[in-house]
Coordinates of C-alpha atoms in Angstrom, one line a residue:
X1 CA -7.9 252.2 58.2
X2 CA -4.9 250.2 59.8
X3 CA -3.0 248.5 57.3
X4 CA 0.2 245.8 57.5
X5 CA 2.3 245.5 54.1
X6 CA 4.5 242.3 53.9
X7 CA 7.0 243.0 51.7
X8 CA 9.7 246.1 52.3
X9 CA 11.0 246.1 48.4
X10 CA 10.3 248.1 45.8
X11 CA 6.7 247.2 45.6
X12 CA 6.1 247.4 49.4
X13 CA 7.5 250.7 50.0
X14 CA 5.8 252.0 46.9
X15 CA 2.7 250.7 48.4
X16 CA 3.2 252.4 51.9
X17 CA 4.5 255.8 50.1
X18 CA 0.7 255.8 48.8
X19 CA -0.8 254.6 51.6
X20 CA 0.4 256.2 54.1
X21 CA 0.6 259.9 51.6
X22 CA -3.8 258.8 51.4
X23 CA -3.8 259.2 55.5
X24 CA -3.6 255.2 56.2
X25 CA -2.0 253.6 59.1
X26 CA 0.3 251.9 57.8
X27 CA 3.0 249.2 59.8
X28 CA 5.1 247.7 56.3
X29 CA 6.6 243.8 57.6
X30 CA 9.5 242.1 56.2
X31 CA 11.7 239.1 57.2
X32 CA 14.4 240.9 56.3
X33 CA 16.3 244.3 55.8
X34 CA 15.1 247.2 53.5
X35 CA 14.9 245.7 49.9
X36 CA 17.1 242.7 50.1
X37 CA 15.5 240.2 47.9
X38 CA 14.8 241.0 44.3
X39 CA 15.1 244.7 44.8
X40 CA 18.5 244.1 44.8
X41 CA 19.0 242.0 42.5
X42 CA 17.5 244.3 39.2
X43 CA 19.2 247.4 36.8
X44 CA 16.0 249.2 38.1
X45 CA 14.3 248.9 34.3
X46 CA 11.6 251.5 34.4
X47 CA 10.1 250.8 31.0
X48 CA 7.4 251.0 28.0
X49 CA 10.1 249.9 25.2
X50 CA 9.2 245.8 26.2
X51 CA 5.5 245.4 26.8
X52 CA 2.6 244.9 24.2
X53 CA -0.8 247.1 24.7
X54 CA -2.6 245.6 27.4
X55 CA -3.0 246.3 31.0
X56 CA 0.7 245.8 31.9
X57 CA 1.4 248.8 29.5
X58 CA -1.4 250.9 30.7
X59 CA -0.1 250.1 34.3
X60 CA 3.5 251.0 33.2
X61 CA 2.7 254.3 31.4
X62 CA 0.9 255.2 34.6
X63 CA 4.5 254.4 36.6
X64 CA 6.3 257.1 34.6
X65 CA 4.1 259.9 35.6
X66 CA 4.3 258.3 38.6
X67 CA 7.9 258.2 39.3
X68 CA 8.2 261.6 38.1
X69 CA 6.6 262.8 40.5
X70 CA 8.4 261.0 43.3
X71 CA 11.2 262.2 41.7
X72 CA 9.9 265.8 42.3
X73 CA 8.8 265.2 45.5
X74 CA 11.9 263.8 47.1
X75 CA 14.5 264.6 44.8
X76 CA 15.7 262.5 41.5
X77 CA 19.3 262.5 42.6
X78 CA 18.4 260.5 45.7
X79 CA 17.4 257.4 43.7
X80 CA 19.4 258.0 40.9
X81 CA 16.0 258.7 38.3
X82 CA 17.4 259.2 35.0
X83 CA 15.1 259.5 32.0
X84 CA 17.9 258.2 29.6
X85 CA 15.5 257.1 26.7
X86 CA 15.7 252.9 25.5
X87 CA 16.9 252.1 22.2
X88 CA 16.2 248.6 20.8
X89 CA 18.1 247.7 17.5
X90 CA 17.4 244.6 15.9
X91 CA 20.0 242.2 14.0
X92 CA 18.2 241.7 10.4
X93 CA 16.1 243.2 8.2
X94 CA 14.2 240.2 9.2
X95 CA 13.8 241.6 13.0
X96 CA 13.7 245.0 12.1
X97 CA 10.7 244.9 10.1
X98 CA 8.7 242.6 13.2
X99 CA 10.1 245.3 15.7
X100 CA 8.5 247.6 13.4
X101 CA 5.5 246.6 14.0
X102 CA 5.8 245.7 17.0
X103 CA 6.3 250.1 18.0
X104 CA 3.2 251.0 15.5
X105 CA 1.0 249.1 17.9
X106 CA 2.8 250.5 21.1
X107 CA 2.0 253.9 19.5
X108 CA -1.3 253.1 19.4
X109 CA -1.5 252.7 22.3
X110 CA 0.0 256.1 23.4
X111 CA 3.5 255.4 23.6
X112 CA 6.2 257.5 22.4
X113 CA 8.6 255.1 20.0
X114 CA 10.2 256.4 17.2
X115 CA 12.2 254.6 14.4
X116 CA 16.1 255.1 14.3
X117 CA 17.8 254.7 10.5
X118 CA 21.2 254.6 12.0
X119 CA 22.0 253.8 15.5
X120 CA 25.1 255.0 15.3
X121 CA 24.5 258.1 15.5
X122 CA 22.5 257.6 18.8
X123 CA 25.2 255.0 20.1
X124 CA 28.7 256.2 18.3
X125 CA 30.6 253.2 20.0
X126 CA 27.5 250.2 18.9
X127 CA 29.0 247.4 16.5
X128 CA 28.2 248.5 13.0
X129 CA 26.2 247.0 10.7
X130 CA 22.7 246.9 12.6
X131 CA 19.5 247.6 10.5
X132 CA 18.0 249.8 12.3
X133 CA 16.5 250.2 15.4
X134 CA 13.4 251.9 17.6
X135 CA 14.0 255.2 20.1
X136 CA 11.7 255.0 22.9
X137 CA 12.3 258.7 25.0
X138 CA 10.2 257.8 28.1
X139 CA 12.4 254.8 28.9
X140 CA 14.1 255.6 32.2
X141 CA 16.3 254.0 35.3
X142 CA 16.7 254.1 38.8
X143 CA 18.7 252.6 41.7
X144 CA 16.1 250.3 42.7
X145 CA 17.6 249.7 46.5
X146 CA 17.4 253.9 47.0
X147 CA 14.6 254.0 45.4
X148 CA 12.8 251.2 47.8
X149 CA 14.8 253.0 50.9
X150 CA 13.9 256.7 49.3
X151 CA 10.0 255.8 49.4
X152 CA 10.0 254.1 52.5
X153 CA 11.6 256.7 54.5
X154 CA 8.6 259.1 52.7
X155 CA 5.8 257.2 54.2
X156 CA 7.7 257.0 57.4
X157 CA 7.4 260.3 57.3
X158 CA 3.5 260.1 56.7
X159 CA 3.5 258.7 60.0
X160 CA 4.0 255.1 58.5
X161 CA 5.5 252.0 60.9
X162 CA 8.8 250.3 59.5
X163 CA 9.5 246.7 61.2
X164 CA 12.5 244.7 59.9
X165 CA 13.9 241.6 61.0
X166 CA 10.3 239.9 61.3
X167 CA 8.4 237.9 59.0
X168 CA 4.0 237.3 58.9
X169 CA 2.8 233.9 60.1
X170 CA -1.2 234.5 59.4
X171 CA -4.1 236.6 59.6
X172 CA -5.9 237.0 62.7
X173 CA -9.8 237.6 62.5
X174 CA -12.8 237.7 63.7
X175 CA -16.8 237.4 62.1
X176 CA -14.9 236.7 59.2
X177 CA -13.3 240.0 59.3
X178 CA -9.8 240.5 59.4
X179 CA -8.5 241.3 62.6
X180 CA -4.4 241.0 62.2
X181 CA -1.5 239.9 61.1
X182 CA 0.7 237.4 63.9
X183 CA 4.1 237.6 63.3
X184 CA 6.5 234.1 63.4
X185 CA 7.3 235.6 67.3
X186 CA 3.4 235.3 68.1
X187 CA 3.1 238.9 67.7
X188 CA -0.5 240.1 66.9
X189 CA -0.1 243.8 64.5
X190 CA -3.9 245.0 64.2
X191 CA -4.5 245.4 61.0
X192 CA -8.4 245.7 59.1
X193 CA -6.2 244.9 55.5
X194 CA -2.9 243.2 54.6
X195 CA -1.0 243.2 51.4
X196 CA 0.9 240.6 50.2
X197 CA 3.8 242.4 48.3
X198 CA 6.1 239.3 49.7
X199 CA 7.9 239.3 45.9
X200 CA 9.2 235.8 44.9
X201 CA 7.8 234.5 48.6
X202 CA 4.2 235.9 47.7
X203 CA 2.2 232.8 46.9
X204 CA 3.9 231.4 50.0
X205 CA 2.8 234.1 52.1
X206 CA -0.7 234.0 50.3
X207 CA -0.6 230.4 51.5
X208 CA 0.0 232.0 55.4
X209 CA -2.8 234.4 54.5
X210 CA -5.9 231.5 53.2
X211 CA -5.1 233.4 50.0
X212 CA -2.2 230.8 47.5
X213 CA -0.8 232.2 44.2
X214 CA 1.2 230.3 42.5
X215 CA 4.0 233.3 42.4
X216 CA 7.2 231.2 40.8
X217 CA 11.5 232.4 41.1
X218 CA 12.7 232.7 37.5
X219 CA 16.5 233.2 37.6
X220 CA 18.6 236.2 37.0
X221 CA 22.0 237.4 35.7
X222 CA 23.4 241.1 35.9
X223 CA 27.0 241.7 35.0
X224 CA 28.6 244.5 36.5
X225 CA 32.0 246.5 34.8
X226 CA 34.5 248.6 36.0
X227 CA 34.0 251.9 35.9
X228 CA 34.6 253.8 32.4
X229 CA 33.6 257.4 31.0
X230 CA 30.5 257.7 29.5
X231 CA 29.7 255.4 26.6
X232 CA 26.5 254.3 26.1
X233 CA 23.8 256.9 26.7
X234 CA 20.7 255.2 27.0
X235 CA 19.8 251.8 27.6
X236 CA 20.3 249.5 24.8
X237 CA 18.7 246.3 24.0
X238 CA 18.4 244.1 20.9
X239 CA 14.5 243.0 19.7
X240 CA 14.5 239.9 20.7
X241 CA 14.5 240.7 24.5
X242 CA 10.6 241.7 24.8
X243 CA 10.3 237.5 23.2
X244 CA 12.0 236.4 25.6
X245 CA 10.2 238.4 28.5
X246 CA 7.3 236.9 27.4
X247 CA 7.9 233.5 27.0
X248 CA 7.7 230.2 29.4
X249 CA 10.6 228.5 28.9
X250 CA 11.9 227.1 31.6
X251 CA 15.3 226.3 30.0
X252 CA 18.0 229.5 30.0
X253 CA 17.3 232.1 27.6
X254 CA 19.5 235.2 27.7
X255 CA 19.2 239.0 25.0
X256 CA 21.3 241.3 25.1
X257 CA 20.7 244.5 27.8
X258 CA 23.9 247.0 28.1
X259 CA 23.4 250.4 30.0
X260 CA 25.5 253.0 31.7
X261 CA 25.4 254.3 35.6
X262 CA 25.9 257.5 37.1
X263 CA 29.0 256.1 39.2
X264 CA 30.2 254.9 35.9
X265 CA 29.7 251.2 35.4
X266 CA 27.9 249.5 32.8
X267 CA 25.5 246.9 33.7
X268 CA 25.1 244.0 31.5
X269 CA 22.0 241.8 31.5
X270 CA 19.7 239.6 30.6
X271 CA 19.5 235.8 31.1
X272 CA 16.1 234.1 32.9
X273 CA 15.7 230.8 33.5
X274 CA 13.9 228.2 35.6
X275 CA 15.5 226.4 38.3
X276 CA 13.8 227.0 41.2
X277 CA 15.4 228.6 44.3
X278 CA 19.3 227.1 43.3
X279 CA 21.6 230.7 44.0
X280 CA 24.5 228.2 42.0
X281 CA 27.0 231.6 39.8
X282 CA 27.0 229.4 36.2
X283 CA 30.0 230.8 35.1
X284 CA 28.4 229.5 31.2
X285 CA 25.3 232.5 32.1
X286 CA 28.0 235.1 32.5
X287 CA 29.8 233.6 29.5
X288 CA 27.1 234.2 27.3
X289 CA 25.2 237.8 28.4
X290 CA 29.7 239.0 28.4
X291 CA 29.8 237.4 24.2
X292 CA 26.3 239.4 23.7
X293 CA 27.4 242.6 24.9
X294 CA 31.0 242.5 23.0
X295 CA 29.1 241.7 20.1
X296 CA 26.7 245.0 20.6
X297 CA 29.0 247.0 21.6
X298 CA 33.1 245.8 20.4
X299 CA 34.8 248.3 23.4
X300 CA 33.4 245.7 25.9
X301 CA 35.4 243.2 24.7
X302 CA 38.7 245.0 26.4
X303 CA 36.7 246.3 30.1
X304 CA 36.9 244.4 32.9
X305 CA 34.3 242.2 35.2
X306 CA 33.8 243.5 38.0
X307 CA 31.3 241.2 39.5
X308 CA 28.3 239.4 38.3
X309 CA 24.8 238.9 41.1
X310 CA 21.9 237.0 40.5
X311 CA 18.1 236.9 42.0
X312 CA 14.7 235.5 41.4
X313 CA 12.4 237.5 40.0
X314 CA 8.6 236.5 40.9
X315 CA 6.6 235.8 37.8
X316 CA 2.7 234.3 37.1
X317 CA 2.3 231.6 34.8
X318 CA 0.6 234.2 33.0
X319 CA 3.4 236.2 33.0
X320 CA 1.0 239.4 34.2
X321 CA 0.8 240.6 37.9
X322 CA -1.5 240.1 40.7
X323 CA -2.9 242.5 42.2
X324 CA -5.8 243.3 44.1
X325 CA -8.1 242.1 46.4
X326 CA -8.8 238.4 46.8
X327 CA -11.9 237.1 47.4
X328 CA -11.3 234.1 49.7
X329 CA -9.7 236.2 52.0
X330 CA -11.5 239.4 52.8
X331 CA -9.3 241.5 53.9
X332 CA -6.1 240.5 52.1
X333 CA -5.1 242.4 48.5
X334 CA -2.0 240.8 46.9
X335 CA 0.7 242.8 45.0
X336 CA 3.2 240.7 43.7
X337 CA 4.0 238.5 40.6
X338 CA 6.1 241.3 38.5
X339 CA 8.5 239.0 37.1
X340 CA 11.3 241.6 36.0
X341 CA 9.1 244.9 35.7
X342 CA 8.4 245.3 39.1
X343 CA 10.3 248.7 39.5
X344 CA 9.0 250.6 36.5
X345 CA 5.5 249.3 37.8
X346 CA 5.8 249.4 41.8
X347 CA 4.4 253.3 41.7
X348 CA 1.3 252.7 39.9
X349 CA 1.0 248.9 41.6
X350 CA 1.0 251.2 44.9
X351 CA -1.4 254.1 43.9
X352 CA -4.0 251.1 42.4
X353 CA -3.7 249.3 46.1
X354 CA -4.5 252.0 47.9
X355 CA -7.6 252.7 45.5
X356 CA -9.0 250.0 46.5
X357 CA -8.0 250.3 50.6
X358 CA -10.1 253.4 49.8
X359 CA -12.5 252.1 47.9
X360 CA -11.4 255.2 45.6
X361 CA -9.8 257.1 42.4
X362 CA -6.0 257.5 44.2
X363 CA -3.5 259.2 41.9
X364 CA -5.0 258.5 38.7
X365 CA -5.3 255.0 39.2
X366 CA -9.4 253.3 39.7
X367 CA -10.4 251.4 42.2
X368 CA -12.1 248.8 40.0
X369 CA -8.3 248.1 38.9
X370 CA -7.4 246.1 35.8
X371 CA -9.2 242.5 35.8
X372 CA -6.5 240.8 33.9
X373 CA -4.6 241.8 37.0
X374 CA -7.2 240.0 40.0
X375 CA -6.5 237.3 41.5
X376 CA -10.1 236.1 40.5
X377 CA -8.1 234.9 37.4
X378 CA -6.1 232.0 38.9
X379 CA -9.7 230.7 40.4
X380 CA -12.4 227.9 39.1
X381 CA -16.1 229.1 40.0
X382 CA -15.4 227.4 43.3
X383 CA -12.8 229.9 44.7
X384 CA -10.7 227.1 45.0
X385 CA -7.3 227.9 43.4
X386 CA -7.1 226.6 39.2

């Protein structure tokens, strides 16, 4: 099967890696460089700790296994895979009770979540007086652009082709069957299937492919400190992060997320707001994130920021990704709308898309997928977008 994957970010790279490994004839197409979009604007989270039981958590659990497999095959240092674990902390007793109930639901779904009474024993430099938290030893981190590049290099070794600097314009077909993808400069790439892995632009690409989706941008900022000795052992975030991720509010929301990197810098997040594709640097957001981080780790008050970057996370109205074949356009398979979870969910998304293309299980993914993630959920009974 000839497959064109549109998007060379982490989702497209993972789809290419799994599809090419399965023997499919893969071409990856992107109008820009590898990982230049949302992939390059994130922290590299591979998280189970922030997900309610359901299809997204199941996808995350499969992905966690597949990230380890990719590390074993490609070398974990290739994309800085760190099984550092996560520590979620509560600032009040009420918050700790709610966090404990959330963790109990996750444990019932197969996640390792361990109560922590003395957070200072886990993070010696954390603010005093916190009532407790929950440890998530399965949480991990990767360097996102390195990961996308490594997966694509591996896909190319399996026979895939990578075309950058070319945008997809439309599909071509004959007799109701997809036969190719036409690029913006008029070239037609033969294809029996096309994978929409265009991230924040997945809605627009879907429209060009005859299968429009509601995929919207949500702006987020990340701060980076000067390099430091190892001061923070885990990915540490406040318990309100989970609620903010699931929120549909249009206004600015911030929650404290702090972690170190192999290079010594500390990454500080997280913010989210619906401002369209406005790329402006907002000093107020930077100030709120910095204040939250200093409240959680007071030593950061004496540390310099060296940069702040921002990007757009692709989200759907129900905060779940769209993964699966589109009934309106035979041959079109969506893999987009992952919001801030795309890095963590990428390997399982690639395995699931490959299983759907093959029509058989692949790397633990069932071709039937997860019904709650299929594009059908956005369509009326007549097939029109809701």
